[in-house]
Structures are given as C-alpha cells and as structure tokens.
XYZ file of C-alpha atoms in Angstrom:
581
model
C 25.925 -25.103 -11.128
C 29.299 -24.928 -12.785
C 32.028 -25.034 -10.261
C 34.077 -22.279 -11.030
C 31.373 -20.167 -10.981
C 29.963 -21.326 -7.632
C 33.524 -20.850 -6.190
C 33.302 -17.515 -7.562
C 30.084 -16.690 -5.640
C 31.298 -18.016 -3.067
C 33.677 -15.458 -2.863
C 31.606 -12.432 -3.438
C 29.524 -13.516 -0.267
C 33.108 -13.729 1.751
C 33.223 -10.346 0.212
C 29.618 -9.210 1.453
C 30.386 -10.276 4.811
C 33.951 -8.370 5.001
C 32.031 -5.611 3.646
C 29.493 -5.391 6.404
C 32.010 -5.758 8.989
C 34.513 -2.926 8.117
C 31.544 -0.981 8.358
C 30.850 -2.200 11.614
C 34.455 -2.053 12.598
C 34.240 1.879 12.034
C 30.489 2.655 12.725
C 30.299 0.759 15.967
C 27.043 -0.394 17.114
C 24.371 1.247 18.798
C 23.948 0.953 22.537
C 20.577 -0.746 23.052
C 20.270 -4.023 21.140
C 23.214 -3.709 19.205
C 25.154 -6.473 19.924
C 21.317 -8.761 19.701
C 20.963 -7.272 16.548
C 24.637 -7.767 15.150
C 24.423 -11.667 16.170
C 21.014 -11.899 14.028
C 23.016 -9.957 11.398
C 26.132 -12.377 11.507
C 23.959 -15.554 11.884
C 21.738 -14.117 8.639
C 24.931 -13.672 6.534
C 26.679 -17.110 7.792
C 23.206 -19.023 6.848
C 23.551 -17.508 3.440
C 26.800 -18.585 2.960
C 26.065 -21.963 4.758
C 23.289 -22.256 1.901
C 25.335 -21.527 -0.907
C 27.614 -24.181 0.254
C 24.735 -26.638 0.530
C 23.210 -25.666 -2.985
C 26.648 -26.171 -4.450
C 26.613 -29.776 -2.322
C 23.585 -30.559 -4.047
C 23.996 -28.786 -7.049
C 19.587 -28.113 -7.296
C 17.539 -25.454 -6.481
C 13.260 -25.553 -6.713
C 12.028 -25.233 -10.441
C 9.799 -22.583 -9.494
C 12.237 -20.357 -7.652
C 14.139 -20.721 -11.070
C 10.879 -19.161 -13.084
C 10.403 -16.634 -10.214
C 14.332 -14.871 -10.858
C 15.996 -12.878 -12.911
C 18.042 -15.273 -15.092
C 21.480 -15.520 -15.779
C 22.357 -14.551 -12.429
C 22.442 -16.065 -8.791
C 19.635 -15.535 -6.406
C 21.996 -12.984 -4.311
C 20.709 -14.196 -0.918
C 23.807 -13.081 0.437
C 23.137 -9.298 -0.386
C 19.362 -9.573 0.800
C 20.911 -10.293 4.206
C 23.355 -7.584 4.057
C 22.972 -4.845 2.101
C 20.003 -3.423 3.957
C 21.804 -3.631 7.492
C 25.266 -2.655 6.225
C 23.263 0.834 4.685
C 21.464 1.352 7.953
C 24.530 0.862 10.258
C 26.068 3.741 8.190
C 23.493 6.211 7.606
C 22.952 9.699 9.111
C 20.578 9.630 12.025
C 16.928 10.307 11.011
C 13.881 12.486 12.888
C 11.904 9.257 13.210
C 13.007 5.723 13.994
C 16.008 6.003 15.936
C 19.201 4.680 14.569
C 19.490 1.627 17.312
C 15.581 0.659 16.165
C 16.653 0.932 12.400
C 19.313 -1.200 13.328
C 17.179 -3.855 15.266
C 14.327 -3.843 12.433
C 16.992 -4.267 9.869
C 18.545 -7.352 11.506
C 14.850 -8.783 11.869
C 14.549 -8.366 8.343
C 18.150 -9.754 7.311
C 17.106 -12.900 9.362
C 13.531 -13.281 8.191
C 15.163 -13.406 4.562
C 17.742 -16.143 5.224
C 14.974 -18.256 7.055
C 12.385 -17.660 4.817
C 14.888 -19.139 1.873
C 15.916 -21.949 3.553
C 15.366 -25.193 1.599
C 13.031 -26.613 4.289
C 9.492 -27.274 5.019
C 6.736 -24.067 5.779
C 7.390 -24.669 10.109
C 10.798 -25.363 10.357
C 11.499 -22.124 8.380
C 8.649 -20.465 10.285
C 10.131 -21.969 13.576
C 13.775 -20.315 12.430
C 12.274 -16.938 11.917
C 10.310 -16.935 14.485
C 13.180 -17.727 16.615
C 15.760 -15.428 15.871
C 12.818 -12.909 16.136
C 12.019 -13.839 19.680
C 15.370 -13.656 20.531
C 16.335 -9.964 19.285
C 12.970 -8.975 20.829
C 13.562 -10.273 24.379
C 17.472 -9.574 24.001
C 17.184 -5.651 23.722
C 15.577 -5.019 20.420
C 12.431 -3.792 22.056
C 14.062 -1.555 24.372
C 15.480 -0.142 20.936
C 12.339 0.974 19.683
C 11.045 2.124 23.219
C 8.737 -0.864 23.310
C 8.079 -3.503 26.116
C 9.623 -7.146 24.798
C 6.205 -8.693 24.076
C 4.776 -5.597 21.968
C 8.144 -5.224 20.969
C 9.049 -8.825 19.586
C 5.263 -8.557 18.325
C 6.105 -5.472 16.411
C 9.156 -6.947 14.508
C 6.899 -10.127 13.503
C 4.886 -8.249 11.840
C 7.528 -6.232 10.306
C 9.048 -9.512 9.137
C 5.754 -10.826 8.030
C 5.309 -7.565 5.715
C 9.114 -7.861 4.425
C 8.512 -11.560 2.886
C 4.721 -10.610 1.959
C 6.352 -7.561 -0.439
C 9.174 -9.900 -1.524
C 6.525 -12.749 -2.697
C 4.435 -10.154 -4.239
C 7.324 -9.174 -6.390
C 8.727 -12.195 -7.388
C 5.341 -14.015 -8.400
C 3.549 -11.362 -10.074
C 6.695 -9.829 -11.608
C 8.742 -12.974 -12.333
C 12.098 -12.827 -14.063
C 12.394 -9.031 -13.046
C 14.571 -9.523 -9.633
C 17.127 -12.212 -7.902
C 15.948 -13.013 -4.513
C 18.274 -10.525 -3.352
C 17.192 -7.463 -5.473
C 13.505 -8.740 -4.456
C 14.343 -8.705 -0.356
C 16.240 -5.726 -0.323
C 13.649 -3.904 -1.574
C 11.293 -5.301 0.757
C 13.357 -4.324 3.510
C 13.916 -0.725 2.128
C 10.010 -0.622 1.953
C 9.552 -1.740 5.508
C 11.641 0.384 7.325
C 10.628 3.596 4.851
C 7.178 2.751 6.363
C 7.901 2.654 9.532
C 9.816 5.294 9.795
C 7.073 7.372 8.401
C 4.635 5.862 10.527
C 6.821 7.076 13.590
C 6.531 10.527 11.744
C 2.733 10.473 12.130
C 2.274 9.384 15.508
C 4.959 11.380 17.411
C 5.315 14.097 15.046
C 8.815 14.805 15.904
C 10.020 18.588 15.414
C 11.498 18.529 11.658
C 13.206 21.501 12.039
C 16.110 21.288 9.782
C 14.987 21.643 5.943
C 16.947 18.070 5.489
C 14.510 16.808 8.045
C 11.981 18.250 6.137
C 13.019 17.045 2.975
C 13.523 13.305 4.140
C 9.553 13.378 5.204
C 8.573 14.516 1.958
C 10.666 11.624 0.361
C 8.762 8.796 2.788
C 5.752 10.201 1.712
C 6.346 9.951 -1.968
C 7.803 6.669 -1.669
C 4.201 5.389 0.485
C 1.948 7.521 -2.592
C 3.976 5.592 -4.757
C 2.979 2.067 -3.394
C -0.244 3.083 -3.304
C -0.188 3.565 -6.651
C 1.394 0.110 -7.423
C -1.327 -1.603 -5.277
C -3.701 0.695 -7.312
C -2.452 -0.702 -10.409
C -2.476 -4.243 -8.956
C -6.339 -4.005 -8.273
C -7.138 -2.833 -11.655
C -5.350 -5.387 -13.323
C -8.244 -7.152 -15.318
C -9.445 -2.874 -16.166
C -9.010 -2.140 -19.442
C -5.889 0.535 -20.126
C -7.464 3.846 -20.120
C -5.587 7.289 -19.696
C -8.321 8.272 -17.237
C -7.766 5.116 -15.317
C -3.838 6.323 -15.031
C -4.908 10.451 -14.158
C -7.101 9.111 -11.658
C -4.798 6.844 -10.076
C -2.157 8.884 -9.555
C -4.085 11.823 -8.678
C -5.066 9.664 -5.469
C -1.940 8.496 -4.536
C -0.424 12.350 -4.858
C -3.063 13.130 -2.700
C -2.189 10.666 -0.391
C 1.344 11.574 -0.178
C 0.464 15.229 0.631
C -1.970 14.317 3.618
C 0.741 12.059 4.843
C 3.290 14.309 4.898
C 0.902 16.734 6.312
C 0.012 14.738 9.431
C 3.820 13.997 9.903
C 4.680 17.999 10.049
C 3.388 21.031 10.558
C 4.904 22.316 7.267
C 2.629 22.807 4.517
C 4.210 20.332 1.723
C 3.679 22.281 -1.059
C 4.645 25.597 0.281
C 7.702 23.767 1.314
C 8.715 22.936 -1.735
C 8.203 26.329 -3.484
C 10.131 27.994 -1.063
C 12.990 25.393 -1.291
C 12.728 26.044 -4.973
C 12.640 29.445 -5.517
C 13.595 30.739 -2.049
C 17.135 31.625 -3.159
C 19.065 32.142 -6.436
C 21.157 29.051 -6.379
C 17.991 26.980 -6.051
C 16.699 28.416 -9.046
C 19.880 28.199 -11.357
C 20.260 24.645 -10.231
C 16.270 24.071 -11.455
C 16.500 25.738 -14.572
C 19.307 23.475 -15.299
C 17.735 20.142 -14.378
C 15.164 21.572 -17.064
C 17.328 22.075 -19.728
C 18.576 18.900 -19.309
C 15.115 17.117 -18.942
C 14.293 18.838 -22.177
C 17.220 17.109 -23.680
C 16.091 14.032 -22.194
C 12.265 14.324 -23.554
C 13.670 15.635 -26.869
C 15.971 12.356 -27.192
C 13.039 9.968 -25.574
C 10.999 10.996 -28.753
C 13.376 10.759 -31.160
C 13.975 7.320 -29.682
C 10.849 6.103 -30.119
C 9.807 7.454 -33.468
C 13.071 5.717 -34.685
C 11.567 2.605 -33.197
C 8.121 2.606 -35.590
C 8.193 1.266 -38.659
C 8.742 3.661 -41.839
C 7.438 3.360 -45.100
C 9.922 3.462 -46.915
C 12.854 1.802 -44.770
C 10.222 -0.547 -43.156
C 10.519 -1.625 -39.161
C 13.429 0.109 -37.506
C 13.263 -1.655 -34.129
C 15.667 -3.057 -31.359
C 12.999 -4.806 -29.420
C 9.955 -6.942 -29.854
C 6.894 -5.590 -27.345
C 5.106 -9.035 -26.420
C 1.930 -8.996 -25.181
C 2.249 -8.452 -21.453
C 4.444 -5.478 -22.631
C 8.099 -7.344 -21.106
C 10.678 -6.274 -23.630
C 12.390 -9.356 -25.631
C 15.645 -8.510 -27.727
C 15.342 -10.220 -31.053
C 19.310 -10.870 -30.771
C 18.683 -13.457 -27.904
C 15.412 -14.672 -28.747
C 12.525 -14.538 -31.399
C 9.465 -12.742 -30.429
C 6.001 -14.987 -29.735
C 3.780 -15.360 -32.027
C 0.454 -12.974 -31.174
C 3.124 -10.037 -30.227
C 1.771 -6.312 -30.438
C 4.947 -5.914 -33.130
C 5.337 -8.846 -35.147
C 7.722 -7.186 -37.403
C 10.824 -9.083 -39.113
C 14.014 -6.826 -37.654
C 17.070 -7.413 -39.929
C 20.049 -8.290 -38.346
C 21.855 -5.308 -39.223
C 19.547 -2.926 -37.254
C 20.641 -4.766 -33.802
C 22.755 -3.223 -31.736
C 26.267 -3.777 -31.135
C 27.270 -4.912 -27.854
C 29.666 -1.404 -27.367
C 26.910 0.899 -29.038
C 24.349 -0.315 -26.212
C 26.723 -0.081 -23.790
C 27.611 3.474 -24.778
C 23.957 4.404 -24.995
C 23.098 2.959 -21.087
C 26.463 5.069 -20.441
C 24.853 7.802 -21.854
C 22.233 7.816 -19.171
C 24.655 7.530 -16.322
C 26.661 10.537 -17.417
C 23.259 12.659 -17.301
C 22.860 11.535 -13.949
C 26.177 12.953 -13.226
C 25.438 16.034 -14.707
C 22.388 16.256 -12.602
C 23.611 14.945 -9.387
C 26.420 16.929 -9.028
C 24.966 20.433 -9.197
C 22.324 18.940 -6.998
C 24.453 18.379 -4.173
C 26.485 21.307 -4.671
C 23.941 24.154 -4.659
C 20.412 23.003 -3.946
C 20.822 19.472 -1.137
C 17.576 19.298 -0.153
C 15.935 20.528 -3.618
C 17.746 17.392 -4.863
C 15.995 14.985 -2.739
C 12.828 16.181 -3.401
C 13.551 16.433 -7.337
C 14.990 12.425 -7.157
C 11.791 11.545 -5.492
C 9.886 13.160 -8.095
C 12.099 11.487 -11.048
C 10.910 8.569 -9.228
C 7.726 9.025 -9.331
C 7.585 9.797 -12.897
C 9.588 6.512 -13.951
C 6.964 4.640 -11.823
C 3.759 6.110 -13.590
C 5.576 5.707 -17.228
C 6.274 2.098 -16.350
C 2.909 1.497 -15.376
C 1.381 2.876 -18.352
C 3.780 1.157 -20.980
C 3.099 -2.694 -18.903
C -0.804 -1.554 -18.735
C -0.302 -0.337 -22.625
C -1.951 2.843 -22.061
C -2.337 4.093 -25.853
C -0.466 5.937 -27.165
C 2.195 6.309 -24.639
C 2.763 2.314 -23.945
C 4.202 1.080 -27.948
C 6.898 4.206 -28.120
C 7.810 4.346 -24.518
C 8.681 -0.124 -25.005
C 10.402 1.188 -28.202
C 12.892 3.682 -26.353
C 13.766 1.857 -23.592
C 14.499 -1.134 -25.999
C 16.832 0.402 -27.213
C 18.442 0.547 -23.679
C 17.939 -3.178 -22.532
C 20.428 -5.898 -22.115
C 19.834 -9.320 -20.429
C 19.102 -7.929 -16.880
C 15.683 -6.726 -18.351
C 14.297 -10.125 -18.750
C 10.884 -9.714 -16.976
C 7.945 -7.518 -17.355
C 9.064 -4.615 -15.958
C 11.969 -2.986 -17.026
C 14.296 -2.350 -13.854
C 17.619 -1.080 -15.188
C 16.692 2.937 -15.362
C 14.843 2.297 -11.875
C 18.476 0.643 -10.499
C 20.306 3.930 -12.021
C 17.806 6.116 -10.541
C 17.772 4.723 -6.965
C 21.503 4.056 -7.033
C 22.052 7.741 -6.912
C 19.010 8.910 -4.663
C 19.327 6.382 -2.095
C 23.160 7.398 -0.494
C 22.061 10.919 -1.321
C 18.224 10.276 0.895
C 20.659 8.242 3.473
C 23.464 10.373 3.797
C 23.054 13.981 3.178
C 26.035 15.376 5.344
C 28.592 13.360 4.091
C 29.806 14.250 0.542
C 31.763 10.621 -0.771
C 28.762 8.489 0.417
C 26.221 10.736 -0.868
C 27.698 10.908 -3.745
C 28.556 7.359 -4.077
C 26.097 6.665 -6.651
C 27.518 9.354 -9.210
C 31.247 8.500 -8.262
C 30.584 4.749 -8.704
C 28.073 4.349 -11.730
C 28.547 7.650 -13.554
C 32.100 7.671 -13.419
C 33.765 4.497 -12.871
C 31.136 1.695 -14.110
C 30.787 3.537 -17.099
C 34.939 3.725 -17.540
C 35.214 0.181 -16.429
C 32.006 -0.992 -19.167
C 33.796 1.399 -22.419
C 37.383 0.115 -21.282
C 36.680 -3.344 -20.976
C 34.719 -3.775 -24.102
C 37.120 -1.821 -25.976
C 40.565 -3.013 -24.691
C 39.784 -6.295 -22.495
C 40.975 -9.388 -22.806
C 41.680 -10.601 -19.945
C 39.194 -12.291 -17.821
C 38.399 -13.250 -14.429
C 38.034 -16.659 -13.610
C 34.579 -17.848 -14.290
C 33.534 -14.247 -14.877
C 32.483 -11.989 -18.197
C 34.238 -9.242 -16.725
C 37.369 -8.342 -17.534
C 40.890 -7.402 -15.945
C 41.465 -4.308 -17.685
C 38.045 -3.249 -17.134
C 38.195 -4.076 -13.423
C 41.484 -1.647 -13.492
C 39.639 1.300 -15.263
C 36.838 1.417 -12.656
C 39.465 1.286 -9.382
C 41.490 4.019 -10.895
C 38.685 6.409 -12.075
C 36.952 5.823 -8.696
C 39.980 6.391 -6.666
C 40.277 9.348 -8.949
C 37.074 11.128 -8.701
C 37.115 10.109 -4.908
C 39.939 11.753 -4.450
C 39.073 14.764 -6.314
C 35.633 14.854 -4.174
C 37.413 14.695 -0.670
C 39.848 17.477 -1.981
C 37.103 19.600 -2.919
C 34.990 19.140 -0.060
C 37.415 18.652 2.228
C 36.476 15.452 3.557
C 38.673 14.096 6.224
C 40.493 10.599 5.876
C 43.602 8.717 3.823
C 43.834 8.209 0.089
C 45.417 4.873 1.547
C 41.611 3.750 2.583
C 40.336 5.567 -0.385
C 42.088 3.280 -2.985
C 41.818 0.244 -0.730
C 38.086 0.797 -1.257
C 38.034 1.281 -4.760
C 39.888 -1.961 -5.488
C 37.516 -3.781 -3.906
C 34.590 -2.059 -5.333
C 36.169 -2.882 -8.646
C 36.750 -6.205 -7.402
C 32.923 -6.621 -6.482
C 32.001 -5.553 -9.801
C 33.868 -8.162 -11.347
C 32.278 -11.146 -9.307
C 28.916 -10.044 -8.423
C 25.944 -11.107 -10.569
C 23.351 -8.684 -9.112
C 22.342 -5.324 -10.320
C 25.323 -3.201 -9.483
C 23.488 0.052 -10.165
C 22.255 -0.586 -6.994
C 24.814 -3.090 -4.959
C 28.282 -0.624 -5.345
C 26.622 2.529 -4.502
C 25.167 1.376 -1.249
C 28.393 -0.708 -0.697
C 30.764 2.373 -1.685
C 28.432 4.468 0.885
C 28.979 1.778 3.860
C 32.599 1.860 3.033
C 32.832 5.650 2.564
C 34.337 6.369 5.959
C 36.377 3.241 6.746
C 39.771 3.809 7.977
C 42.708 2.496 6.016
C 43.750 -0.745 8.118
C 40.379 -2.455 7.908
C 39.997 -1.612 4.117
C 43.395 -2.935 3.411
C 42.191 -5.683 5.452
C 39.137 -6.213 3.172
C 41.012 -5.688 -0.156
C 43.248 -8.865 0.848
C 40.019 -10.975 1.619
C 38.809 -9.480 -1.706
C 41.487 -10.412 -3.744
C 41.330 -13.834 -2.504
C 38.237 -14.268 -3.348
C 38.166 -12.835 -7.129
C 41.067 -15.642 -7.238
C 39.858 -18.215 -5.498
C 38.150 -19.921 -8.714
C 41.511 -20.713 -9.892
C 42.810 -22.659 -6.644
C 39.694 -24.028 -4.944
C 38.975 -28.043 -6.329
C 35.798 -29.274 -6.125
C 36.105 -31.782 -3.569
C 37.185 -28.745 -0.802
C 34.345 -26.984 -1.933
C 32.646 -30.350 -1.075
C 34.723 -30.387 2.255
C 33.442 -27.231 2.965
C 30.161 -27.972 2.149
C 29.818 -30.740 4.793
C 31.357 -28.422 7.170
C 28.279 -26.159 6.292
C-alpha cells in the first residue's frame, strides 16, 4: 500500500475514533453495562487501528479478501467497529430493546468484527471474540438486557455469530459490492433490527405513540425484506420468471404484516391508511411524493429506452450488462465476451466525469425534495413511505441481477447511466447508500430535527455542492487524496449553512460555534474516507448533531491533523508506530 495513502487512512480512523468519543463525551453512557460495553467499544476501535498499523508494517493483505471487496478502496474496518455503536449511543430511545441493551449488543458486535478480521488462525480469533464476549456478558451486559450472565453472555454469542454469518454471506456471494466495513455495518444494523423486533413480539410493549408505531412497521419491513433476499438466494439455480418474483414478494409482504401484527395490537394496514389520509397535511404531503415519483418513473423510462440500441443511430449505451447482470462501464474496462449486450459503444456516447456527477446529483436533490416535506408535515408517514422506497429498490434489484424479462435489460440500462467505480460488483449499491443515508437518522432519530435530517443536509445539500464545486473549480488536492480543497470548502460552508438555517427554523437549541466545528470535520471526513459516504456522513453528522462546541472544536483539531498528516508523517515513524502496535 502506498504510504501516503496509508498515512492518510490512518488518519481517518484517528478521526473515527474522535468521532465516537465526542459523542460519548455528550451522550454519556447508559447505567448498566455501559462502561463494559464502552471498553469493548474502545478495545474494537484501537484493534482496528492496531491492524492498520500492522497491514501497513507488512504491507499484504489475503488474496481472497482482495476478490471479496469493493475495489479501489480500503476495507474500512475502522467504521465496522464504530459506526454502528457511535449511531446507537445517539439515538432516540426505542419501545423494544432498551437503549443500555442496544448499547451492549452493539459493542458485542463492534468486537466480534475486529476479532473476526484479525490476520490470525480460526481459534485464536475465535478465542478473541469469544473473550471480549464473556467479558461484557459477566461484566454487566446481561443485566442490560434483563438477562442472567450465562443466558445473557449466551445471547450475545449468538448475536455475534449471526453478525459475521450475514457479513460472510455478503461478501462471498456478492463480491466486489462492499468493503469489510460497509459489509459489517450492515450486519450489525441487521442484528440489532432483529432483535429489537423480536423483543416486540415477545413482550409486546404498549406502542402507543404513532412514532412507536411507525418504527414497528419499519422492523417489520426490513425482516419481509430479508426474507425475500434469502428467498431469492434459494432460488438461485430457478429460472427468472415474473411469477417467481410476484410470488416471492407476496410471501415476504405477508410476512411483514403478521409480524408486525404479533408485535401490536394495531392493525398494520389500517394504520397506515389512517396515517395517510387521516388529516389534510398527510394527504398534500402524499400527493406530492406522487408527483414526484411520476417524474421519477417518467425519467427511469426515458432512461432506459435511451439505453437500447436504435436503428438508425445504432447502440446508445453507457454500460455493458454482463452476464450475471453486474454493471461494467466501457470507459474503465471492455465488456466479456458472451455479454447479454455485446454492442461496440463509441467513445463519444460516454459520459463525462461532471455530466455523471450532475446526474447522481440529480437524485440527491429529489431526495431533498422528498425528505423535507416529509419531516415537516407527515413524520411518521415518512418512515413508513422510506421503508416502502426500500422495499421497492430491493425487488427491482432482484429482478434486474435475476434478469427477469423485460424489466432486467432497461432497468441495467438506467442505472448505468448512474454508476461510477463504487458499483463494481453485482449489485448495484449506490441508490441503496442514498436511500438508507436519509431513512436511517430519520428511523433513528425522529425528535430531533439536524440528526434526522442529517442525511438531506449532508448528501443533498453539501456532497452534492462539494462534488459540482470541486469538479468544476478544484485544483487543489489533499495529500494522497482525489478530493479536492475547494471542494472540501463548498461542502463545510453549505452544511454549516443549511444547518444553520434548520436549527433557526426549528428552533433547535445549541451554538453555531459547534455547528461549524462539525461541518469542517464532516468535510474533512469526506475528503479522506474511502467508504461509501452516502452512508458514513449521515450517520456520523447524526452522532455529532448535538455535540457541544468544546469537544467539536476539540475534534476539528484532531481532524485537521489528520487530513495533513500525509504530508509530515515518514515512513519509518509509521514503521515506529507500527511496532508500537
């Protein structure tokens, strides 16, 4: 690995870990088995950081772990024992898991991750887990989730155990689609979704606030959802059929509505009428989000009949559809021979890198437009209606990789058109990164306006000002980064702007002081991360929403350090520090 650029990932780690505790610093930590949980949280993050050192030391990493990742990017072990536990720590307390036992299961996690991807043999990284598991359990984490400390620390094996089965599952059978890090945290995100939900069922807590309501509904989409993925899984030697795809995802709906139905005792669907038509707001705001899904649908086919090849003009195409349906772009590399399209694209029908980027920008400012009234008017008709955008990305995803005729060929076409680098593998993840970037703060924290709208204020409005900036007047770079200076500035001003705005509006409480403090270092993050930001700043932002001013000043010095630190740290300290490690 080049130096600079291990230096540089060094820092964003340093930056992770300052991150995750300013949010500590200002969340505090719950009573029982916090303090367990925050050592198996600090421990996870240091063993990360201890392993970047060593893989810079060594400068190797296992050939199949290299075919298993996203490329051109880092694995982003860092984040996978982070990210989840820094969004937990700050979210809104739920009806099911408490927030101490979502804090316990998400430091069992955090640590299962870092020992799982340890360079070591299948014990001694069995022993490590099973160690810092044993330890949480007995040291207050089963008290946490009302549990005695054997069915307790029993109860967060198998937790663990179902984190790194999910991760494996996504990284071998959808290879070059996720970093480690993307991979674990949505593992993690998986696991504690189902156990929350699983809490639902057997207690059946009194959901009596429609947020409450709305949350269970969410779970439950998210579990029909994997159903359906494990549906698809099982049928993966079945011939494509449309009937195949009905019937699939009528059982997994159904499943979703009988969970949510033993978890309440609020009909689901009546629910959801009444949220949607019970007042006048609700249905100004849903006539909207149909006009602009309309737009959407009406641009979707336009996209992908521009896409097919015309008689007289011959192909018209961005992307090559191989066949396991994974999208190649002829600019970076020729499609294989045997592809669905083998059709010669001239070089002047590729996209420019600033017309791409203003098309994915495109996206992000519908988002806004959709988000925004959302919140607004209709809160918890906007969680159900980003659960149900999710659901529909997931079944058109699965029908264009099954290649389900005759959605599967213009479907690949459209979203070709949308793909950069970061859509290397068989599934396409950037719209799904987009899409969960804004429902996830606005699922985890519905009360608080800046970190539920952190997905909106960080990806509509300032990636997409930092991106069209940057391309258009950078040239300055980091070190050992593609990003660029005056790009870096565009997204901390337009964040700190809209932020701003949004605390003005809603009258949040707090300084600007901390509210530009955090926006430098968001823009800072963006410039030295190598993961999927769609998701990484928005649950980052969220964490950092309410953090007072000294400890984001605080962070914005370590921050700046590290975006610099490429230009003063040799290689042999980075060795020095390696041995340390």
């Amino acid at each position: 690995m080049d130096h600079m650029r291990g230096v540089r990932l060094l820092g964003e780690a340093c930056i992770a870990a300052g991150v995750l505790l300013a949010t500590a610093w200002h969340q505090g930590l719950p009573a029982q088995g916090g303090i367990g949980a925050a050592v198996l949280v600090a421990a996870a993050v240091a063993g990360q950081i201890g392993r970047r050192l060593g893989d810079e030391a060594e400068s190797e990493q296992l050939e199949t772990q290299k075919r298993m990742f996203r490329p051109l990017a880092d694995d982003g072990g860092v984040w996978a024992a982070a990210l989840v536990p820094l969004t937990v720590l700050a979210a809104d307390e739920g009806a099911g898991i408490s927030h101490a036992g979502a804090w316990v299961l998400a430091a069992t996690l955090a640590w299962s991750a870092t020992a799982a991807s340890l360079v070591a043999g299948v014990w001694a990284r069995l022993g490590v887990g099973a160690a810092g598991i044993a330890f949480l359990g007995w040291g207050g984490g089963a008290a946490a989730l009302e549990l005695r400390p054997g069915k307790g620390t029993l109860a967060l094996g198998v937790a663990a155990t179902a984190a790194h089965v999910v991760t494996e599952l996504l990284l071998r059978r959808l290879p070059r689609s996720f970093t480690l890090g993307e991979a674990a945290v949505a593992a993690q995100g998986a696991v504690i979704l189902a156990v929350d939900l699983a809490v639902r069922v057997v207690v059946r807590p009194a959901a009596t606030t429609d947020t409450q309501i709305a949350t269970l509904l969410v779970e439950a989409t998210c579990a029909g959802l994997a159903l359906l993925a494990l549906l698809a899984l099982a049928m993966a030697h079945v011939p494509a059929r449309p009937a195949w795809v009905v019937a699939a995802t009528a059982t997994s709906a159904a499943a979703a509505l009988l969970l949510a139905a033993a978890a309440s005792d609020v009909h689901p669907l009546a629910w959801v009428a009444a949220a949607a038509f019970g007042c006048r707001s609700h249905v100004l705001v849903l006539g909207w989000w149909l006009v602009l899904a309309a737009a959407s649908a009406v641009l979707c086919m336009r996209g992908g009949r521009a896409g097919l090849p015309s008689k007289r003009f011959g192909p018209r195409i961005d992307c090559l559809q191989t066949t396991d349906n994974s999208l190649e772009l002829p600019a970076m590399q020729p499609g294989p021979r045997g592809s669905q399209l083998e059709l010669p694209v001239p070089r002047s029908t590729h996209p420019t890198t600033l017309a791409l980027h203003v098309r994915r920008k495109a996206w992000h400012l519908a988002v806004v437009l959709a988000v925004v009234p959302g919140y607004a008017w209709a809160r918890t008709l906007l969680c159900i209606a980003l659960a149900a955008a999710l659901a529909m990305f997931v079944v058109a995803e699965a029908m264009r990789v099954r290649g389900v005729a005759p959605v599967a060929v213009p479907l690949g076409l459209f979203l070709g058109r949308f793909t950069d680098a970061r859509d290397a593998g068989r599934v396409v993840t950037s719209h799904f990164h987009l899409l969960l970037g804004c429902a996830v703060p606005v699922w985890v924290h519905p009360t608080q306006p800046i970190a539920a709208l952190a997905g909106v204020l960080a990806l509509g409005v300032a990636d997409s000002a930092a991106s069209l900036a940057g391309l258009s007047l950078g040239s300055r770079r980091w070190p050992a980064s593609s990003k660029t200076l005056e790009g870096s500035t565009a997204f901390a001003v337009s964040l700190f702007a809209a932020t701003e705005l949004t605390a003005r509006v809603a009258d949040v409480p707090g300084t600007w002081e901390a509210r530009l403090a955090t926006s430098a270092v968001l823009a800072l993050l963006e410039a030295v991360t190598e993961q999927n930001d769609n998701m990484l700043l928005p649950l980052a932002m969220a964490g950092l929403a309410r953090v007072p001013a000294l400890p984001a000043v605080a962070l914005l010095l370590l921050s700046v350090a590290a975006a610099l630190a490429p230009l003063r740290v040799s290689r042999p300290h980075l060795r020095a520090l390696a041995l340390v490690a």
